[in-house]
PDB file of C-alpha atoms in Angstrom:
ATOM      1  CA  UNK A   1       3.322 -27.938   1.264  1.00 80.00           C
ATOM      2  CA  UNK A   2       1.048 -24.923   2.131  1.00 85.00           C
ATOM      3  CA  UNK A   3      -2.402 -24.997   1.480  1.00 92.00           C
ATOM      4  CA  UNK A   4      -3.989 -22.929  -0.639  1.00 92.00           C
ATOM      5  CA  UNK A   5      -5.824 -21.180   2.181  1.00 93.00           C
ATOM      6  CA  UNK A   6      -2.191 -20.876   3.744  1.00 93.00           C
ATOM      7  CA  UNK A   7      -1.060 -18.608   0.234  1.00 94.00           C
ATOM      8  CA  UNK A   8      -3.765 -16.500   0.157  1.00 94.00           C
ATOM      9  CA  UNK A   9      -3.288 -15.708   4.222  1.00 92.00           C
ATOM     10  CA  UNK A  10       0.315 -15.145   3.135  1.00 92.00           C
ATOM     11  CA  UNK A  11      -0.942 -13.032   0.557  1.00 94.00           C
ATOM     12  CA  UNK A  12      -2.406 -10.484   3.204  1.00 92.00           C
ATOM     13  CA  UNK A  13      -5.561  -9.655   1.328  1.00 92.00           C
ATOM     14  CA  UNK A  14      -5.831  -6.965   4.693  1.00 89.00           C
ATOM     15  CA  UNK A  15      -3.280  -5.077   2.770  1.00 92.00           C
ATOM     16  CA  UNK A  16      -5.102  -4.709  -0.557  1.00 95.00           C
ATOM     17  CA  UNK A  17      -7.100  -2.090  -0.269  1.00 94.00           C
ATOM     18  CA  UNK A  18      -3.307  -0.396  -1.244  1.00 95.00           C
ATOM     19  CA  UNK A  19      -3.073  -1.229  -4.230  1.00 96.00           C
ATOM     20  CA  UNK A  20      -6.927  -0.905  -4.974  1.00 97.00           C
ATOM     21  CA  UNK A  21      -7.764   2.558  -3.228  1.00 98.00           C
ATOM     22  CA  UNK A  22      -4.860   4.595  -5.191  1.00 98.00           C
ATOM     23  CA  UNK A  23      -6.598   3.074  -8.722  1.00 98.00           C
ATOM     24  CA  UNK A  24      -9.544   3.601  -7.825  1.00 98.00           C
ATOM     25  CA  UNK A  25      -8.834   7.670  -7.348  1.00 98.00           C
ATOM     26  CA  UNK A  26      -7.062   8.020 -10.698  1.00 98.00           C
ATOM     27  CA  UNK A  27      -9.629   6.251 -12.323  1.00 98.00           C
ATOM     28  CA  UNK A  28     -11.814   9.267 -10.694  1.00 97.00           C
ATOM     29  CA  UNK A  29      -9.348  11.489 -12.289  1.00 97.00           C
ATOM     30  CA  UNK A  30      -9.602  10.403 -15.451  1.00 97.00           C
ATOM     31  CA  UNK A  31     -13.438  10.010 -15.559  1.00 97.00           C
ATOM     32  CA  UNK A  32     -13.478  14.037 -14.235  1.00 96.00           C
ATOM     33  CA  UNK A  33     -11.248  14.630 -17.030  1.00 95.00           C
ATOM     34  CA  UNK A  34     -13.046  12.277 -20.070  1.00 94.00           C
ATOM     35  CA  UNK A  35     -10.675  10.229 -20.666  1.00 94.00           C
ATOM     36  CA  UNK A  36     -11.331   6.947 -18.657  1.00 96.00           C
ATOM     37  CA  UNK A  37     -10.731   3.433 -20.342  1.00 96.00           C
ATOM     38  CA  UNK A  38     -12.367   0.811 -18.727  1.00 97.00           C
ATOM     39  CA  UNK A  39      -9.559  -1.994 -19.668  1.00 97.00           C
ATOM     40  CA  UNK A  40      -6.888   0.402 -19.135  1.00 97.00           C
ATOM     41  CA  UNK A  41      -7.565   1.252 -15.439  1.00 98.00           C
ATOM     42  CA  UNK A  42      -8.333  -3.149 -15.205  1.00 98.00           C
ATOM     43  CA  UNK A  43      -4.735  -2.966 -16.094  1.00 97.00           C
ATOM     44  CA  UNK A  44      -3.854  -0.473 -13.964  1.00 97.00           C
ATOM     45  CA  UNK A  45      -5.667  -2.387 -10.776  1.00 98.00           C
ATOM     46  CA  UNK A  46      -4.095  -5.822 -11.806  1.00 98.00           C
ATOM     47  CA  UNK A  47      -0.630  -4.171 -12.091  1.00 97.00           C
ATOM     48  CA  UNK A  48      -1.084  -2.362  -8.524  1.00 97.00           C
ATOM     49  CA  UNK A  49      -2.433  -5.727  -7.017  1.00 97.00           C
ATOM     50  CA  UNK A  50       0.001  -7.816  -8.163  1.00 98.00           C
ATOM     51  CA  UNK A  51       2.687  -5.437  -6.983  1.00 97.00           C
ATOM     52  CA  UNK A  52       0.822  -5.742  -3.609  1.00 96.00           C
ATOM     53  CA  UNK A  53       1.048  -9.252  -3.760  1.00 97.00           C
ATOM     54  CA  UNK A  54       4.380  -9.749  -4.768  1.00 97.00           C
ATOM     55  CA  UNK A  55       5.482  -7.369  -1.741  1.00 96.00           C
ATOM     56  CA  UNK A  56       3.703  -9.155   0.341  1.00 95.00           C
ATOM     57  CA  UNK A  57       5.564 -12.509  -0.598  1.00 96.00           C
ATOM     58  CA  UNK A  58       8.936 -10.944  -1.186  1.00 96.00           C
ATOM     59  CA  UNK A  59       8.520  -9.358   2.391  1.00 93.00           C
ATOM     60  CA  UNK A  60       7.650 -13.211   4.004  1.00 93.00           C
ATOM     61  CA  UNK A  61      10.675 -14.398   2.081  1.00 95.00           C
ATOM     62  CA  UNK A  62      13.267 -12.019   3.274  1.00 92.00           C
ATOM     63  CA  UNK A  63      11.741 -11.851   6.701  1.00 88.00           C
ATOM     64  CA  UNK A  64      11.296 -15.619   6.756  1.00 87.00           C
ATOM     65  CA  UNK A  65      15.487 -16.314   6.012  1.00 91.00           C
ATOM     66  CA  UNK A  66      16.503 -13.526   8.500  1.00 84.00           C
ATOM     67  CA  UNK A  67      14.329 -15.255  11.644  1.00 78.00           C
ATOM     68  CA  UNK A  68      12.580 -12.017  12.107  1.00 72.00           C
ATOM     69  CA  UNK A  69       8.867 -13.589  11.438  1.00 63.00           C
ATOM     70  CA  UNK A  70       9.737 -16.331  13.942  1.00 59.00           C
ATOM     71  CA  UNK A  71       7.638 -14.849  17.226  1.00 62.00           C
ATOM     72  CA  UNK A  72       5.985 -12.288  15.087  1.00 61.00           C
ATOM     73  CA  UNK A  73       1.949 -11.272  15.791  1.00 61.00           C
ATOM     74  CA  UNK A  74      -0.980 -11.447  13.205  1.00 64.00           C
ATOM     75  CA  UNK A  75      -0.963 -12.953  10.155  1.00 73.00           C
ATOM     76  CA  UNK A  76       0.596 -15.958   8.902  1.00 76.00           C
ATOM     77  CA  UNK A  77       4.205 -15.846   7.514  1.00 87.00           C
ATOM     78  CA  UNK A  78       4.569 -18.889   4.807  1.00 92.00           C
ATOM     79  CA  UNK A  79       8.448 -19.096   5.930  1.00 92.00           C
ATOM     80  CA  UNK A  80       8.590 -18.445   9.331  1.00 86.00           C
ATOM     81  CA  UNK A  81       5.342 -20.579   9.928  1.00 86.00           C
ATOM     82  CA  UNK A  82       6.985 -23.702   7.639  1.00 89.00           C
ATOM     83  CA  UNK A  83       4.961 -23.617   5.977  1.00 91.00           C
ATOM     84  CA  UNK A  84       5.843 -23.517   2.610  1.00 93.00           C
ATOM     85  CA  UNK A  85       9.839 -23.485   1.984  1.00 95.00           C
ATOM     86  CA  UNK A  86      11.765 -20.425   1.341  1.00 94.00           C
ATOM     87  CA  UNK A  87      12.324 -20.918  -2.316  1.00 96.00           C
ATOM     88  CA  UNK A  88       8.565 -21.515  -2.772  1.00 96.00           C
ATOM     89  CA  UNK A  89       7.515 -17.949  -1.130  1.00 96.00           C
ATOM     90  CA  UNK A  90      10.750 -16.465  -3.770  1.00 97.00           C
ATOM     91  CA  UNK A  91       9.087 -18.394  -6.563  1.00 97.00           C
ATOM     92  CA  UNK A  92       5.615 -16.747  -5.523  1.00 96.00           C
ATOM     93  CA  UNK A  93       7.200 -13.238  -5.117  1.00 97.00           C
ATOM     94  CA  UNK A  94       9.196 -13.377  -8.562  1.00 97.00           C
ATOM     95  CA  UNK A  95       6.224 -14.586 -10.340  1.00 98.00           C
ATOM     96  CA  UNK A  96       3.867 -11.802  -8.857  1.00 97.00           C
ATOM     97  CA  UNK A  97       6.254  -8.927  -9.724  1.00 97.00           C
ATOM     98  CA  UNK A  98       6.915 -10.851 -13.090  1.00 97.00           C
ATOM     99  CA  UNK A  99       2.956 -10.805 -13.894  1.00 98.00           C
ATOM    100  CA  UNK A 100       2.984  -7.206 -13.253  1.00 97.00           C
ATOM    101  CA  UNK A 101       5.654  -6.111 -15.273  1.00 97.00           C
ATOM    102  CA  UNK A 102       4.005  -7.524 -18.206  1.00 97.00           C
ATOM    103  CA  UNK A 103       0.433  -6.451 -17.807  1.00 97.00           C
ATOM    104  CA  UNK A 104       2.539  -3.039 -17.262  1.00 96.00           C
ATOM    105  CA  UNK A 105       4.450  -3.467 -20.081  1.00 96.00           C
ATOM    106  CA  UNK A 106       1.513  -3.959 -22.100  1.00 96.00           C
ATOM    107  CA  UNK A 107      -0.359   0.107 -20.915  1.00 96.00           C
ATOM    108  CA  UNK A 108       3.151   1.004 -21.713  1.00 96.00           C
ATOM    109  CA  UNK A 109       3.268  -0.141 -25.567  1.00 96.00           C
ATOM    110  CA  UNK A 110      -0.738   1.332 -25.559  1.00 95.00           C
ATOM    111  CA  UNK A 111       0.485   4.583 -24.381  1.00 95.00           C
ATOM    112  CA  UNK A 112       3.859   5.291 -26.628  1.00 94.00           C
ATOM    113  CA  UNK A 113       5.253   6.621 -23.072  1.00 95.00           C
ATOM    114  CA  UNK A 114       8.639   4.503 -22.501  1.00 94.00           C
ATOM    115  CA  UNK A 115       9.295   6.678 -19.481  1.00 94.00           C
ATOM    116  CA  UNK A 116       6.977   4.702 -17.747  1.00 94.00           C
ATOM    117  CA  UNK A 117       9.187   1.965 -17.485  1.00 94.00           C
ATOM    118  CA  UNK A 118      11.297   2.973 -15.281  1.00 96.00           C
ATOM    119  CA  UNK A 119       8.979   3.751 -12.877  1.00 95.00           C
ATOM    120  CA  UNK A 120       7.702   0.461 -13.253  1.00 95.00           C
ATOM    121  CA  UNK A 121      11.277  -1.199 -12.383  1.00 96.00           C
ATOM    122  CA  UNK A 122      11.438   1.588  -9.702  1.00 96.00           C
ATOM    123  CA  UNK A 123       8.034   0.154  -8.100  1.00 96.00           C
ATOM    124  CA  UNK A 124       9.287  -3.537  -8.069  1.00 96.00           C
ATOM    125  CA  UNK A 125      13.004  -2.714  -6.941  1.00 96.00           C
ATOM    126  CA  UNK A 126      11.391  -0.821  -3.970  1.00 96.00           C
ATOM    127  CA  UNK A 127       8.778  -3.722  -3.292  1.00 95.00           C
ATOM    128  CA  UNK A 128      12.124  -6.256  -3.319  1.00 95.00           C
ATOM    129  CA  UNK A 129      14.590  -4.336  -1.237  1.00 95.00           C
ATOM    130  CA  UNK A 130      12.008  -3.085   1.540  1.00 93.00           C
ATOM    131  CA  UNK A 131      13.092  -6.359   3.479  1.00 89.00           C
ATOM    132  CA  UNK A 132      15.726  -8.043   0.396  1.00 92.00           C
ATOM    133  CA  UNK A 133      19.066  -7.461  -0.138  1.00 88.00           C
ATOM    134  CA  UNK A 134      22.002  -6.633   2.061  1.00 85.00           C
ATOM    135  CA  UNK A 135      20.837  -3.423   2.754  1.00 89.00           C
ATOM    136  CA  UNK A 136      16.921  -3.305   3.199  1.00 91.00           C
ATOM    137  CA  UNK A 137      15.509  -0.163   3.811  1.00 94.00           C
ATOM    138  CA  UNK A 138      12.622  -1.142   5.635  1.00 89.00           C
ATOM    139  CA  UNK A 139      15.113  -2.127   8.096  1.00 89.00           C
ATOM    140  CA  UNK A 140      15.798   1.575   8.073  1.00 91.00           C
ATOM    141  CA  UNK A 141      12.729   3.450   9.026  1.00 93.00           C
ATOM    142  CA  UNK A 142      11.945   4.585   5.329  1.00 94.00           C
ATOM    143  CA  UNK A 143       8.922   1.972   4.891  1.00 94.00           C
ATOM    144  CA  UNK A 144       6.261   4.599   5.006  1.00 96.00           C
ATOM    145  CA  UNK A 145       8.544   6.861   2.711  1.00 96.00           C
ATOM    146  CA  UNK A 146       8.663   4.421   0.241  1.00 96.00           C
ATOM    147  CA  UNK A 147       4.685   3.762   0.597  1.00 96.00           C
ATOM    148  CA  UNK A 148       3.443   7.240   0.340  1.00 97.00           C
ATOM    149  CA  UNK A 149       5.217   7.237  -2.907  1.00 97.00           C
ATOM    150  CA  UNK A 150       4.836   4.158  -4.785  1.00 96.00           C
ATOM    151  CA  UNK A 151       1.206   2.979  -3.231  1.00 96.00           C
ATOM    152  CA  UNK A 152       0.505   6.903  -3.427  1.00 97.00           C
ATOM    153  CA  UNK A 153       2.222   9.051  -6.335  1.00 97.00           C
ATOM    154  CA  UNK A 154       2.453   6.918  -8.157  1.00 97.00           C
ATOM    155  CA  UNK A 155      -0.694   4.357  -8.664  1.00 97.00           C
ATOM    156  CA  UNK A 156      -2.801   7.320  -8.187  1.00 98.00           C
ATOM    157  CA  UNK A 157      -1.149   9.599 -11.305  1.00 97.00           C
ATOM    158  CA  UNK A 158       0.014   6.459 -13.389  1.00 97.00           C
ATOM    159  CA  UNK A 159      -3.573   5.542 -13.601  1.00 98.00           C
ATOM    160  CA  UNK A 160      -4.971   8.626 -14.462  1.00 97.00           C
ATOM    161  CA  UNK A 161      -2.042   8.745 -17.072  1.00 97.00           C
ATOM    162  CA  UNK A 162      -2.253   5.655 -18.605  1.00 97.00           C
ATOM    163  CA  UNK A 163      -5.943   6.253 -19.375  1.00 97.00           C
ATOM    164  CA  UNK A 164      -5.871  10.082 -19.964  1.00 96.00           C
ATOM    165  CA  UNK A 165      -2.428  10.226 -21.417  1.00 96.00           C
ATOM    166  CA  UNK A 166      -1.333  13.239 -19.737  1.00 95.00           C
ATOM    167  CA  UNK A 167       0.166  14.131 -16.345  1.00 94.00           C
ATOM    168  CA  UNK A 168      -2.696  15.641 -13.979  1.00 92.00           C
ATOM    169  CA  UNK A 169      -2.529  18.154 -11.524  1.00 94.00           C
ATOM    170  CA  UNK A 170      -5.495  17.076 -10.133  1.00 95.00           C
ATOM    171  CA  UNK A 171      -4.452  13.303  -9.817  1.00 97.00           C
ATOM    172  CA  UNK A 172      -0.388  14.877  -7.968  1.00 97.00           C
ATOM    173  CA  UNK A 173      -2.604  16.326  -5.324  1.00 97.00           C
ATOM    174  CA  UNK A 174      -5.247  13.235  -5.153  1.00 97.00           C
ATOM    175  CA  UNK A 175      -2.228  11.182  -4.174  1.00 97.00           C
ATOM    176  CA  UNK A 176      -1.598  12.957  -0.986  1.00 98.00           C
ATOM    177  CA  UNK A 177      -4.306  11.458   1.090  1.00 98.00           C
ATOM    178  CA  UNK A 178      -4.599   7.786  -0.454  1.00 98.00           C
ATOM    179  CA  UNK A 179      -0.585   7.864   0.229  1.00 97.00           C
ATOM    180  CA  UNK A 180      -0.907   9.015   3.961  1.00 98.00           C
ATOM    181  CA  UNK A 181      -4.160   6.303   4.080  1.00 97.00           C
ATOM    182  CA  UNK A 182      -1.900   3.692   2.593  1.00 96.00           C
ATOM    183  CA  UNK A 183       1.006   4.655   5.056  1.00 97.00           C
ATOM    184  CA  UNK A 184      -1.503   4.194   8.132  1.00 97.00           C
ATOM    185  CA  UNK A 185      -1.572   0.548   7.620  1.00 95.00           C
ATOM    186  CA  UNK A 186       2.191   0.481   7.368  1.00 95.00           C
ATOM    187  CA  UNK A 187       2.439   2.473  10.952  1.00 97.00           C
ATOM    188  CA  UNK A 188      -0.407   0.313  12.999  1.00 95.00           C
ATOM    189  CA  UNK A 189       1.176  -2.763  11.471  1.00 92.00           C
ATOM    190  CA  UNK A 190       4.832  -1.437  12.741  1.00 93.00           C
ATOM    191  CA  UNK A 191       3.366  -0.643  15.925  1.00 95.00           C
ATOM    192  CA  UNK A 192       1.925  -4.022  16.534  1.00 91.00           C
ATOM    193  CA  UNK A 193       5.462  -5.633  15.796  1.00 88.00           C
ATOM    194  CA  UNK A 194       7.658  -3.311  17.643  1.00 91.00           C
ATOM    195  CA  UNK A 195       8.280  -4.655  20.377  1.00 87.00           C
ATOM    196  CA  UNK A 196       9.725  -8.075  18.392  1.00 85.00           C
ATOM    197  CA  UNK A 197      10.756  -5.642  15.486  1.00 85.00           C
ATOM    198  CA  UNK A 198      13.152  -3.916  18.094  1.00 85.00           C
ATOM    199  CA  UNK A 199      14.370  -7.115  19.460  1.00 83.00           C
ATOM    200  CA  UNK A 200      15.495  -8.685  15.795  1.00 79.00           C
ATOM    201  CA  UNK A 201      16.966  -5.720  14.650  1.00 81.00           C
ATOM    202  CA  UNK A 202      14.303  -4.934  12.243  1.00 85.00           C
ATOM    203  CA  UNK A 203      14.666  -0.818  12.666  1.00 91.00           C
ATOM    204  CA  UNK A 204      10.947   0.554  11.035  1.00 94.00           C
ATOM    205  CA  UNK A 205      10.163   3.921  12.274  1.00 95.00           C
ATOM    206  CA  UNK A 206       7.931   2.713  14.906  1.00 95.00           C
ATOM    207  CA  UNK A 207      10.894   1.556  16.429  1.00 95.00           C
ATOM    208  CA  UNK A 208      12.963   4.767  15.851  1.00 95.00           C
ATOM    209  CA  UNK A 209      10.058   6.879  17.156  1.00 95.00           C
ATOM    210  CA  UNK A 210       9.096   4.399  20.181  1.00 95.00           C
ATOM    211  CA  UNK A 211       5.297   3.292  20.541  1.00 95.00           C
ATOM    212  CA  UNK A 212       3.730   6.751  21.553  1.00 96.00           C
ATOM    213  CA  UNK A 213       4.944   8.907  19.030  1.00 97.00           C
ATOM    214  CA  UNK A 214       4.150   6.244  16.171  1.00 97.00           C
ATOM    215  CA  UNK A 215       0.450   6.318  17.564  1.00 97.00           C
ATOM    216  CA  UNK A 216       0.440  10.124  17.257  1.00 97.00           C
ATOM    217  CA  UNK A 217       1.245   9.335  13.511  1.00 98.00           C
ATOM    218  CA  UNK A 218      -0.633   6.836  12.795  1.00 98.00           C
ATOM    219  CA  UNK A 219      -3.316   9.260  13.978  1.00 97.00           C
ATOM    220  CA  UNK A 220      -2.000  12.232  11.862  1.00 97.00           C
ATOM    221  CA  UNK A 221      -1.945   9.676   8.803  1.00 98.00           C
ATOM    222  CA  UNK A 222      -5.782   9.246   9.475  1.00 97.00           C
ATOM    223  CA  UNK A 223      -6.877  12.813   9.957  1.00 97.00           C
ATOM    224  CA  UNK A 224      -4.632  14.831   7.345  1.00 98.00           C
ATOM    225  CA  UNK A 225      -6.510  12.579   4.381  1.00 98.00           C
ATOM    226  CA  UNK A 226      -9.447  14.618   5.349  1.00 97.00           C
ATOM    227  CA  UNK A 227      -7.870  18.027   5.798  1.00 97.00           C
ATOM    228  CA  UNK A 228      -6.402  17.589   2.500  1.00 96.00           C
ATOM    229  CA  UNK A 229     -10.278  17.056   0.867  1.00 95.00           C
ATOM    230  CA  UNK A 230     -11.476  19.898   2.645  1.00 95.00           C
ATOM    231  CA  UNK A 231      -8.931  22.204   1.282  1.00 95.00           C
ATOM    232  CA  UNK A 232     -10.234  20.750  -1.957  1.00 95.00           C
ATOM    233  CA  UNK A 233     -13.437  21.731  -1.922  1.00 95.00           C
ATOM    234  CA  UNK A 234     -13.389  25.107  -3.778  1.00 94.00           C
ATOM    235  CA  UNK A 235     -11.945  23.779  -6.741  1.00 92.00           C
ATOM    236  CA  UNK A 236     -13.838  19.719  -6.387  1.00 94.00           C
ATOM    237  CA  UNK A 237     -16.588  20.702  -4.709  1.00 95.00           C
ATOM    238  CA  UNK A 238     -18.023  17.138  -4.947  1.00 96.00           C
ATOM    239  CA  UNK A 239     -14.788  15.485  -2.780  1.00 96.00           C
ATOM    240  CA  UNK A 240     -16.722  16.769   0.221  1.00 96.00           C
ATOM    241  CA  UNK A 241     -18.298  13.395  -0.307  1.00 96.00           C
ATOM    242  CA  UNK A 242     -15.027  11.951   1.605  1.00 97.00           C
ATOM    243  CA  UNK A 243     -16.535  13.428   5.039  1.00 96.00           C
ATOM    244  CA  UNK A 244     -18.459  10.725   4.978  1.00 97.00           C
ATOM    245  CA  UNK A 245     -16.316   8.212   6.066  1.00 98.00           C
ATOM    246  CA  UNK A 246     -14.522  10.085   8.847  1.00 97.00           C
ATOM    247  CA  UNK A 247     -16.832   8.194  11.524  1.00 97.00           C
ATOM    248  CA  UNK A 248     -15.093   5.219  10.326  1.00 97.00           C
ATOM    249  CA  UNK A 249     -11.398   6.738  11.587  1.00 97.00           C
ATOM    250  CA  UNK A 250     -12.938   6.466  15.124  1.00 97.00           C
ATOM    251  CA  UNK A 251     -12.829   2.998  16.564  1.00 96.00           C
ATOM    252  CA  UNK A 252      -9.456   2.409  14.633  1.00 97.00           C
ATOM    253  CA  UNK A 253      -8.013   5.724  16.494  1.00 97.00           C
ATOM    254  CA  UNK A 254      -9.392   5.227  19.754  1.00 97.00           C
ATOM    255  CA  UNK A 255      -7.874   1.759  20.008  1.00 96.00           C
ATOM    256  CA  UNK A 256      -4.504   2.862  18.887  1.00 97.00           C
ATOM    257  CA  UNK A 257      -4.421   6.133  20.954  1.00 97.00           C
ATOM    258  CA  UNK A 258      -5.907   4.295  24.056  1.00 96.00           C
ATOM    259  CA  UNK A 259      -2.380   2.137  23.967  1.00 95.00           C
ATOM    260  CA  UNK A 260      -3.291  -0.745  22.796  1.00 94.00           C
ATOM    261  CA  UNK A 261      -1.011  -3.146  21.624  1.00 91.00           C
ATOM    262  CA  UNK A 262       0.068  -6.509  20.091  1.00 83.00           C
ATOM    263  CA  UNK A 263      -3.018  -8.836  18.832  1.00 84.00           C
ATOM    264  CA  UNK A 264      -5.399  -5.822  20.279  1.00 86.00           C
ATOM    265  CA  UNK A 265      -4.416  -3.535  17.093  1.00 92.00           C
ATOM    266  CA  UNK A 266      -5.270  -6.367  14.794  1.00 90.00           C
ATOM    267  CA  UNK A 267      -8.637  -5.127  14.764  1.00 91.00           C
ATOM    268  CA  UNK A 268      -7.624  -1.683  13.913  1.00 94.00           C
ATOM    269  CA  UNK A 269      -5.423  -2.761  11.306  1.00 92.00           C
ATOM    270  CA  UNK A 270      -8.620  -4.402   9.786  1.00 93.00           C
ATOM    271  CA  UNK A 271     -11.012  -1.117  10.763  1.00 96.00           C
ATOM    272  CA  UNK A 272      -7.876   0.957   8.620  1.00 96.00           C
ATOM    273  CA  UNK A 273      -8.497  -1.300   5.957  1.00 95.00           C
ATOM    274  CA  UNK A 274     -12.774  -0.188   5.254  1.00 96.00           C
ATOM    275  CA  UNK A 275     -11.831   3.394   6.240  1.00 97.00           C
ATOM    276  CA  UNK A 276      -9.145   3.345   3.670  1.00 97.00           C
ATOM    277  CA  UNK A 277     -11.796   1.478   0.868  1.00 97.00           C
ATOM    278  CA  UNK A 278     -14.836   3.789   2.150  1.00 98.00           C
ATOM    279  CA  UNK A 279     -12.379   6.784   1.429  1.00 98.00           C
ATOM    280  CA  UNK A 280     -11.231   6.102  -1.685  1.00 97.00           C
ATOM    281  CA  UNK A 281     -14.179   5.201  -3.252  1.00 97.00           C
ATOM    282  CA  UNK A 282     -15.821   8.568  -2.531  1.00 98.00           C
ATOM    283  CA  UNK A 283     -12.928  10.230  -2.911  1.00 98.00           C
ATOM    284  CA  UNK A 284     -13.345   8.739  -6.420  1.00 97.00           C
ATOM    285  CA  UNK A 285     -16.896   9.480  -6.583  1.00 97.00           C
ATOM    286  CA  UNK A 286     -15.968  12.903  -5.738  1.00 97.00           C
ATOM    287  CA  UNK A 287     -12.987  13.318  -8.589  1.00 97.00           C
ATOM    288  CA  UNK A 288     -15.488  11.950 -11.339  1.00 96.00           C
ATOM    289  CA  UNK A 289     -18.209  14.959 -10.837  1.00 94.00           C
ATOM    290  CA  UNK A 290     -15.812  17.180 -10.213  1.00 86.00           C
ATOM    291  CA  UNK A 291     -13.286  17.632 -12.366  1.00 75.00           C
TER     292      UNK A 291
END
């Protein structure tokens, strides 16, 4: 039986700030534009964390079964480790994705918008079939595709919409950056697992690329976030504030462009992680005085 220090490391609170950066820019969105709810975007944040969580979980699970967490680097897998039994981890990943469906349910009878519902099944069919199913698509380099949109796009306009109740503009193009920031710690985590990714069959796009090219992205992912901000200045002047955190894309870059590899780009996974928060909340900062 795993401890409960074990299920929150299996949780990977490292990849929170995902689900937590994208609300936190929406909710700047919908301050700029006067119509933030304080419960709604609460929602909105327990929705996009439990979605985290349960990917997380479903992702141990369907790793765990196939054998391809068995040698795996950095941190613990709940199945692969033994953890905790396969059907527990399932149990954990169901439950997660069930929680969140009804806390989303719940902005969705608030907000009279039905449509919203299928995006909501789209989010937690694309958390379950990144490693479930026959036919996993993370197993087919479109990880990152899949995280730019749905811990991108989508968190960042659904929670502007749920709380302004209208589609924003402002909140499409907002998404850009804290989707290429989200897909960063996607590519340094791929890159730290190639080499045993390649060798299980797990096919992510580090592997397709190869090791250099996937640091050259992983660098592009870091730098575009603030090219996008600066080409939002004449219209937000206030997002400007974002600059501010570019020293913190330094250490995490260096290490990753100087080759490192394995347990080394832990540390930058962790370094992505407060660039990623520092960004967003400005970012957010930036949206609210804006707009």
């Amino acid at each position: 039986m795993a401890t409960p220090a074990q299920w929150i490391a299996g949780a990977r609170p490292r990849t929170l700030p995902n689900a937590i950066v994208p609300v936190m820019a929406g909710t700047g969105v919908a301050i700029g534009e006067g119509g933030f709810s304080w419960w709604r975007a609460l929602l909105a944040l327990l929705v996009a964390l439990l979605l985290q969580i349960g990917v997380n979980y479903a992702n141990d699970y369907s790793d765990g079964i196939r054998g391809t967490d068995d040698q795996r680097v950095g941190p613990m897998r709940l199945v692969g480790s033994r953890a905790a039994t396969p059907r527990q981890v399932l149990a954990a990943a169901l439950g997660s994705f069930a929680a969140a469906a009804v806390l989303g349910l719940a902005l969705v009878l608030v907000t009279q918008a039905w449509w919203v519902l299928l995006v909501g099944a789209a989010a937690i069919a694309a958390g379950w079939f990144y490693t479930g199913g026959s036919r996993p698509y993370g197993y087919r380099a479109l990880g990152e595709a899949s995280v730019f949109v749905f811990f991108g796009v989508v968190p960042v306009v659904g929670t502007a919409f749920v709380q302004t109740e209208q589609l924003s503009w402002a909140a499409l193009v907002a998404s850009v950056p804290v989707g290429l920031l989200s897909c960063s710690m996607l590519v340094v985590n791929n890159l730290r697992d190639v080499d045993t990714d390649g060798q299980t069959g797990k096919r992510t796009l580090a592997v397709v690329l190869g090791a250099p090219r996937t640091r050259t992205l992983y660098t592009a992912c870091l730098v575009v976030p603030f090219a996008v901000v600066v080409a939002m200045v004449p219209i937000t002047p206030a997002v400007a504030l974002t600059v501010l955190a570019a020293p913190l894309a330094i250490s995490p870059v260096r290490t990753v462009l100087s080759g490192a590899t394995g347990p080394a780009l832990i540390a930058a996974l962790q370094q992505t992680g407060k660039l990623q928060m520092a960004y967003g909340a400005l970012l957010a900062i930036g949206l609210a005085v804006s707009l």
